[in-house]
């Protein structure tokens, strides 16, 4: 399959009103339309704009809402859209906290050198169990807003890596003495892919 065909198929994935039956509305981030759950507010990837993937999320995370009328989800979607404009509201603060928590988990996974899937398969379910037992079942719902899928964890790690690189470059550029040394070391990993390490020492 050519890249042109892949891009064409990707662009065809648009939100439709039919997705409300699975509890999903849409949100545009960085110019890309993505599905957002009106129950837990989780934003899925643009690639998840498919009935089977939305239904999988609904069936696995919100089975208790299976009997709800579509008007119920429409009302939830309207309320969610209104809350997006309230930057000082509870939803905005909760969403920021959920994103921060996602980055913190990704950071711990990286330091422990664990697979990205451990977040969704083990850490989040364990966190829900702890909250349910120690605090109460009504607080478990808040954890559903934390996106910890394999792709999300990967993006979080890439974001943090890019931020670290940018900080190092800025520190080198702003150093009082423009004196630094660079040491390079190249090797190959078990997959025979080249790996280049760069050490920069500066004052």
PDB file of C-alpha atoms in Angstrom:
ATOM      1  CA  UNK A   1       0.000   0.000   0.000  1.00  0.00           C
ATOM      2  CA  UNK A   2       1.440   3.363  -1.010  1.00  0.00           C
ATOM      3  CA  UNK A   3       1.739   6.298   1.371  1.00  0.00           C
ATOM      4  CA  UNK A   4      -0.712   8.286  -0.762  1.00  0.00           C
ATOM      5  CA  UNK A   5      -3.305   5.598  -0.271  1.00  0.00           C
ATOM      6  CA  UNK A   6      -2.639   5.417   3.454  1.00  0.00           C
ATOM      7  CA  UNK A   7      -2.994   9.191   3.775  1.00  0.00           C
ATOM      8  CA  UNK A   8      -6.189   9.121   1.739  1.00  0.00           C
ATOM      9  CA  UNK A   9      -7.723   6.432   3.954  1.00  0.00           C
ATOM     10  CA  UNK A  10      -6.642   8.310   7.066  1.00  0.00           C
ATOM     11  CA  UNK A  11      -8.306  11.523   5.913  1.00  0.00           C
ATOM     12  CA  UNK A  12     -11.576   9.671   5.372  1.00  0.00           C
ATOM     13  CA  UNK A  13     -11.979   9.009   9.101  1.00  0.00           C
ATOM     14  CA  UNK A  14     -14.366  11.766  10.073  1.00  0.00           C
ATOM     15  CA  UNK A  15     -16.667  12.001  13.055  1.00  0.00           C
ATOM     16  CA  UNK A  16     -20.332  11.206  12.459  1.00  0.00           C
ATOM     17  CA  UNK A  17     -23.403  11.522  14.675  1.00  0.00           C
ATOM     18  CA  UNK A  18     -23.629   7.717  14.744  1.00  0.00           C
ATOM     19  CA  UNK A  19     -20.625   7.598  17.083  1.00  0.00           C
ATOM     20  CA  UNK A  20     -22.784   9.084  19.849  1.00  0.00           C
ATOM     21  CA  UNK A  21     -24.312   5.658  20.433  1.00  0.00           C
ATOM     22  CA  UNK A  22     -20.875   4.607  21.735  1.00  0.00           C
ATOM     23  CA  UNK A  23     -20.643   7.723  23.912  1.00  0.00           C
ATOM     24  CA  UNK A  24     -18.240   9.650  21.684  1.00  0.00           C
ATOM     25  CA  UNK A  25     -18.136  13.217  20.468  1.00  0.00           C
ATOM     26  CA  UNK A  26     -15.183  14.823  18.681  1.00  0.00           C
ATOM     27  CA  UNK A  27     -12.482  17.302  19.582  1.00  0.00           C
ATOM     28  CA  UNK A  28      -9.901  19.020  17.391  1.00  0.00           C
ATOM     29  CA  UNK A  29      -6.354  19.147  18.750  1.00  0.00           C
ATOM     30  CA  UNK A  30      -3.467  20.534  16.693  1.00  0.00           C
ATOM     31  CA  UNK A  31      -5.773  20.653  13.692  1.00  0.00           C
ATOM     32  CA  UNK A  32      -6.615  16.938  13.903  1.00  0.00           C
ATOM     33  CA  UNK A  33     -10.107  15.676  14.704  1.00  0.00           C
ATOM     34  CA  UNK A  34     -10.101  12.988  17.387  1.00  0.00           C
ATOM     35  CA  UNK A  35     -12.844  11.046  19.199  1.00  0.00           C
ATOM     36  CA  UNK A  36     -13.516  12.003  22.834  1.00  0.00           C
ATOM     37  CA  UNK A  37     -15.540   9.932  25.270  1.00  0.00           C
ATOM     38  CA  UNK A  38     -18.342  11.962  26.855  1.00  0.00           C
ATOM     39  CA  UNK A  39     -18.305   9.714  29.942  1.00  0.00           C
ATOM     40  CA  UNK A  40     -14.649   9.679  31.016  1.00  0.00           C
ATOM     41  CA  UNK A  41     -13.457  12.552  28.755  1.00  0.00           C
ATOM     42  CA  UNK A  42     -10.601  10.429  27.386  1.00  0.00           C
ATOM     43  CA  UNK A  43      -9.371  11.530  23.955  1.00  0.00           C
ATOM     44  CA  UNK A  44      -8.418   8.651  21.670  1.00  0.00           C
ATOM     45  CA  UNK A  45      -6.093   8.812  18.691  1.00  0.00           C
ATOM     46  CA  UNK A  46      -7.348   9.884  15.271  1.00  0.00           C
ATOM     47  CA  UNK A  47      -6.804   6.305  14.104  1.00  0.00           C
ATOM     48  CA  UNK A  48      -9.486   5.217  16.598  1.00  0.00           C
ATOM     49  CA  UNK A  49     -12.204   7.077  14.682  1.00  0.00           C
ATOM     50  CA  UNK A  50     -13.800   3.734  13.801  1.00  0.00           C
ATOM     51  CA  UNK A  51     -17.016   2.159  15.147  1.00  0.00           C
ATOM     52  CA  UNK A  52     -15.300  -1.048  16.283  1.00  0.00           C
ATOM     53  CA  UNK A  53     -12.600   0.785  18.260  1.00  0.00           C
ATOM     54  CA  UNK A  54     -15.061   3.204  19.845  1.00  0.00           C
ATOM     55  CA  UNK A  55     -17.370   0.321  20.756  1.00  0.00           C
ATOM     56  CA  UNK A  56     -14.451  -1.567  22.293  1.00  0.00           C
ATOM     57  CA  UNK A  57     -13.704   1.411  24.556  1.00  0.00           C
ATOM     58  CA  UNK A  58     -17.372   1.746  25.498  1.00  0.00           C
ATOM     59  CA  UNK A  59     -17.890  -1.971  26.216  1.00  0.00           C
ATOM     60  CA  UNK A  60     -14.681  -2.387  28.214  1.00  0.00           C
ATOM     61  CA  UNK A  61     -14.759   0.817  30.277  1.00  0.00           C
ATOM     62  CA  UNK A  62     -18.423   1.825  30.520  1.00  0.00           C
ATOM     63  CA  UNK A  63     -20.609  -1.305  30.388  1.00  0.00           C
ATOM     64  CA  UNK A  64     -23.025   0.185  32.937  1.00  0.00           C
ATOM     65  CA  UNK A  65     -24.059   2.839  30.375  1.00  0.00           C
ATOM     66  CA  UNK A  66     -25.109   0.283  27.751  1.00  0.00           C
ATOM     67  CA  UNK A  67     -28.817   0.901  28.291  1.00  0.00           C
ATOM     68  CA  UNK A  68     -28.668   4.679  28.004  1.00  0.00           C
ATOM     69  CA  UNK A  69     -30.638   6.467  25.290  1.00  0.00           C
ATOM     70  CA  UNK A  70     -28.686   8.357  22.624  1.00  0.00           C
ATOM     71  CA  UNK A  71     -30.213  11.601  23.910  1.00  0.00           C
ATOM     72  CA  UNK A  72     -28.372  10.988  27.170  1.00  0.00           C
ATOM     73  CA  UNK A  73     -25.034  10.916  25.347  1.00  0.00           C
ATOM     74  CA  UNK A  74     -26.034  13.938  23.272  1.00  0.00           C
ATOM     75  CA  UNK A  75     -26.697  15.876  26.481  1.00  0.00           C
ATOM     76  CA  UNK A  76     -23.340  14.764  27.899  1.00  0.00           C
ATOM     77  CA  UNK A  77     -21.622  15.825  24.663  1.00  0.00           C
ATOM     78  CA  UNK A  78     -23.220  19.273  24.787  1.00  0.00           C
ATOM     79  CA  UNK A  79     -22.119  19.731  28.387  1.00  0.00           C
ATOM     80  CA  UNK A  80     -18.604  18.587  27.538  1.00  0.00           C
ATOM     81  CA  UNK A  81     -18.293  21.027  24.646  1.00  0.00           C
ATOM     82  CA  UNK A  82     -19.481  23.919  26.821  1.00  0.00           C
ATOM     83  CA  UNK A  83     -16.989  23.059  29.544  1.00  0.00           C
ATOM     84  CA  UNK A  84     -14.088  23.272  27.082  1.00  0.00           C
ATOM     85  CA  UNK A  85     -14.565  27.010  26.855  1.00  0.00           C
ATOM     86  CA  UNK A  86     -14.411  27.414  30.653  1.00  0.00           C
ATOM     87  CA  UNK A  87     -10.638  27.452  31.242  1.00  0.00           C
ATOM     88  CA  UNK A  88     -11.158  28.135  34.937  1.00  0.00           C
ATOM     89  CA  UNK A  89     -13.744  25.410  35.389  1.00  0.00           C
ATOM     90  CA  UNK A  90     -13.490  22.046  37.058  1.00  0.00           C
ATOM     91  CA  UNK A  91     -13.229  20.117  33.781  1.00  0.00           C
ATOM     92  CA  UNK A  92     -10.259  22.164  32.584  1.00  0.00           C
ATOM     93  CA  UNK A  93      -8.415  21.689  35.879  1.00  0.00           C
ATOM     94  CA  UNK A  94      -9.211  17.972  35.923  1.00  0.00           C
ATOM     95  CA  UNK A  95      -8.051  17.565  32.314  1.00  0.00           C
ATOM     96  CA  UNK A  96      -4.728  19.273  33.069  1.00  0.00           C
ATOM     97  CA  UNK A  97      -4.248  16.993  36.084  1.00  0.00           C
ATOM     98  CA  UNK A  98      -5.011  13.914  33.953  1.00  0.00           C
ATOM     99  CA  UNK A  99      -2.414  14.914  31.346  1.00  0.00           C
ATOM    100  CA  UNK A 100       0.182  15.605  34.048  1.00  0.00           C
ATOM    101  CA  UNK A 101      -0.502  12.214  35.631  1.00  0.00           C
ATOM    102  CA  UNK A 102      -0.056  10.568  32.231  1.00  0.00           C
ATOM    103  CA  UNK A 103       3.380  12.174  31.838  1.00  0.00           C
ATOM    104  CA  UNK A 104       4.412  11.150  35.369  1.00  0.00           C
ATOM    105  CA  UNK A 105       3.498   7.522  34.705  1.00  0.00           C
ATOM    106  CA  UNK A 106       5.350   7.568  31.365  1.00  0.00           C
ATOM    107  CA  UNK A 107       8.401   8.990  33.151  1.00  0.00           C
ATOM    108  CA  UNK A 108       8.399   6.175  35.707  1.00  0.00           C
ATOM    109  CA  UNK A 109       7.985   3.556  32.974  1.00  0.00           C
ATOM    110  CA  UNK A 110      10.993   4.989  31.144  1.00  0.00           C
ATOM    111  CA  UNK A 111      13.190   5.041  34.249  1.00  0.00           C
ATOM    112  CA  UNK A 112      12.212   1.466  35.095  1.00  0.00           C
ATOM    113  CA  UNK A 113      12.756   0.398  31.450  1.00  0.00           C
ATOM    114  CA  UNK A 114       9.398  -1.364  31.344  1.00  0.00           C
ATOM    115  CA  UNK A 115       7.228  -1.946  28.246  1.00  0.00           C
ATOM    116  CA  UNK A 116       4.760   0.836  27.453  1.00  0.00           C
ATOM    117  CA  UNK A 117       1.789  -1.520  27.708  1.00  0.00           C
ATOM    118  CA  UNK A 118       2.349  -2.000  31.439  1.00  0.00           C
ATOM    119  CA  UNK A 119       0.561   1.308  32.088  1.00  0.00           C
ATOM    120  CA  UNK A 120      -2.782   0.260  30.623  1.00  0.00           C
ATOM    121  CA  UNK A 121      -2.492  -3.449  31.451  1.00  0.00           C
ATOM    122  CA  UNK A 122      -1.247  -3.219  35.049  1.00  0.00           C
ATOM    123  CA  UNK A 123      -0.644   0.239  36.533  1.00  0.00           C
ATOM    124  CA  UNK A 124      -4.024   1.827  35.799  1.00  0.00           C
ATOM    125  CA  UNK A 125      -6.095  -1.205  36.922  1.00  0.00           C
ATOM    126  CA  UNK A 126      -3.955  -1.439  40.073  1.00  0.00           C
ATOM    127  CA  UNK A 127      -4.422   2.275  40.761  1.00  0.00           C
ATOM    128  CA  UNK A 128      -8.190   1.875  40.403  1.00  0.00           C
ATOM    129  CA  UNK A 129      -8.177  -1.018  42.858  1.00  0.00           C
ATOM    130  CA  UNK A 130      -6.203   1.020  45.389  1.00  0.00           C
ATOM    131  CA  UNK A 131      -8.476   4.058  45.050  1.00  0.00           C
ATOM    132  CA  UNK A 132     -11.614   1.911  45.258  1.00  0.00           C
ATOM    133  CA  UNK A 133     -10.487   0.224  48.481  1.00  0.00           C
ATOM    134  CA  UNK A 134      -8.751   3.132  50.209  1.00  0.00           C
ATOM    135  CA  UNK A 135     -10.888   6.126  49.169  1.00  0.00           C
ATOM    136  CA  UNK A 136     -14.120   4.974  47.583  1.00  0.00           C
ATOM    137  CA  UNK A 137     -15.620   3.716  44.357  1.00  0.00           C
ATOM    138  CA  UNK A 138     -16.941   7.173  43.402  1.00  0.00           C
ATOM    139  CA  UNK A 139     -13.365   8.431  42.927  1.00  0.00           C
ATOM    140  CA  UNK A 140     -12.360   5.652  40.542  1.00  0.00           C
ATOM    141  CA  UNK A 141     -14.196   7.415  37.712  1.00  0.00           C
ATOM    142  CA  UNK A 142     -11.661  10.258  37.781  1.00  0.00           C
ATOM    143  CA  UNK A 143      -8.859   7.881  36.844  1.00  0.00           C
ATOM    144  CA  UNK A 144     -10.616   7.042  33.575  1.00  0.00           C
ATOM    145  CA  UNK A 145      -9.597  10.472  32.265  1.00  0.00           C
ATOM    146  CA  UNK A 146      -5.916   9.459  32.392  1.00  0.00           C
ATOM    147  CA  UNK A 147      -4.870   8.249  28.948  1.00  0.00           C
ATOM    148  CA  UNK A 148      -2.273   5.478  29.308  1.00  0.00           C
ATOM    149  CA  UNK A 149      -2.518   3.525  26.074  1.00  0.00           C
ATOM    150  CA  UNK A 150       0.623   2.190  24.410  1.00  0.00           C
ATOM    151  CA  UNK A 151       0.598   4.993  21.810  1.00  0.00           C
ATOM    152  CA  UNK A 152      -0.027   7.678  24.431  1.00  0.00           C
ATOM    153  CA  UNK A 153       2.858   6.532  26.630  1.00  0.00           C
ATOM    154  CA  UNK A 154       5.118   6.460  23.571  1.00  0.00           C
ATOM    155  CA  UNK A 155       4.135  10.030  22.651  1.00  0.00           C
ATOM    156  CA  UNK A 156       4.668  11.217  26.229  1.00  0.00           C
ATOM    157  CA  UNK A 157       8.184   9.758  26.254  1.00  0.00           C
ATOM    158  CA  UNK A 158       8.952  11.328  22.872  1.00  0.00           C
ATOM    159  CA  UNK A 159       7.711  14.701  24.156  1.00  0.00           C
ATOM    160  CA  UNK A 160       9.902  14.504  27.253  1.00  0.00           C
ATOM    161  CA  UNK A 161      12.924  13.425  25.196  1.00  0.00           C
ATOM    162  CA  UNK A 162      12.460  16.351  22.817  1.00  0.00           C
ATOM    163  CA  UNK A 163      12.081  18.735  25.762  1.00  0.00           C
ATOM    164  CA  UNK A 164      15.292  17.479  27.387  1.00  0.00           C
ATOM    165  CA  UNK A 165      17.175  17.869  24.106  1.00  0.00           C
ATOM    166  CA  UNK A 166      15.843  21.404  23.690  1.00  0.00           C
ATOM    167  CA  UNK A 167      16.869  22.321  27.250  1.00  0.00           C
ATOM    168  CA  UNK A 168      20.404  21.008  26.728  1.00  0.00           C
ATOM    169  CA  UNK A 169      20.786  22.906  23.451  1.00  0.00           C
ATOM    170  CA  UNK A 170      19.520  26.113  25.041  1.00  0.00           C
ATOM    171  CA  UNK A 171      21.889  25.716  28.007  1.00  0.00           C
ATOM    172  CA  UNK A 172      24.860  25.226  25.678  1.00  0.00           C
ATOM    173  CA  UNK A 173      23.887  28.288  23.652  1.00  0.00           C
ATOM    174  CA  UNK A 174      23.413  30.445  26.754  1.00  0.00           C
ATOM    175  CA  UNK A 175      26.534  29.242  28.589  1.00  0.00           C
ATOM    176  CA  UNK A 176      28.699  32.207  29.784  1.00  0.00           C
ATOM    177  CA  UNK A 177      31.747  30.642  28.155  1.00  0.00           C
ATOM    178  CA  UNK A 178      31.086  29.297  24.658  1.00  0.00           C
ATOM    179  CA  UNK A 179      33.452  26.399  25.254  1.00  0.00           C
ATOM    180  CA  UNK A 180      32.290  22.810  25.040  1.00  0.00           C
ATOM    181  CA  UNK A 181      33.510  19.428  23.874  1.00  0.00           C
ATOM    182  CA  UNK A 182      31.635  16.681  22.070  1.00  0.00           C
ATOM    183  CA  UNK A 183      32.378  12.972  22.166  1.00  0.00           C
ATOM    184  CA  UNK A 184      30.668  10.527  19.809  1.00  0.00           C
ATOM    185  CA  UNK A 185      30.241   6.786  20.149  1.00  0.00           C
ATOM    186  CA  UNK A 186      28.472   4.610  17.597  1.00  0.00           C
ATOM    187  CA  UNK A 187      27.410   1.004  17.922  1.00  0.00           C
ATOM    188  CA  UNK A 188      24.691  -1.387  16.756  1.00  0.00           C
ATOM    189  CA  UNK A 189      21.954  -3.006  18.811  1.00  0.00           C
ATOM    190  CA  UNK A 190      20.625  -6.572  18.679  1.00  0.00           C
ATOM    191  CA  UNK A 191      18.464  -5.640  15.682  1.00  0.00           C
ATOM    192  CA  UNK A 192      21.570  -4.446  13.810  1.00  0.00           C
ATOM    193  CA  UNK A 193      20.355  -0.838  13.921  1.00  0.00           C
ATOM    194  CA  UNK A 194      22.938   1.902  14.334  1.00  0.00           C
ATOM    195  CA  UNK A 195      22.862   3.750  17.662  1.00  0.00           C
ATOM    196  CA  UNK A 196      24.752   7.027  18.041  1.00  0.00           C
ATOM    197  CA  UNK A 197      25.564   8.464  21.474  1.00  0.00           C
ATOM    198  CA  UNK A 198      26.629  12.085  21.804  1.00  0.00           C
ATOM    199  CA  UNK A 199      28.238  13.407  24.991  1.00  0.00           C
ATOM    200  CA  UNK A 200      28.422  17.193  25.360  1.00  0.00           C
ATOM    201  CA  UNK A 201      30.457  18.803  28.133  1.00  0.00           C
ATOM    202  CA  UNK A 202      30.148  22.519  28.684  1.00  0.00           C
ATOM    203  CA  UNK A 203      30.584  25.218  31.296  1.00  0.00           C
TER     204      UNK A 203
END
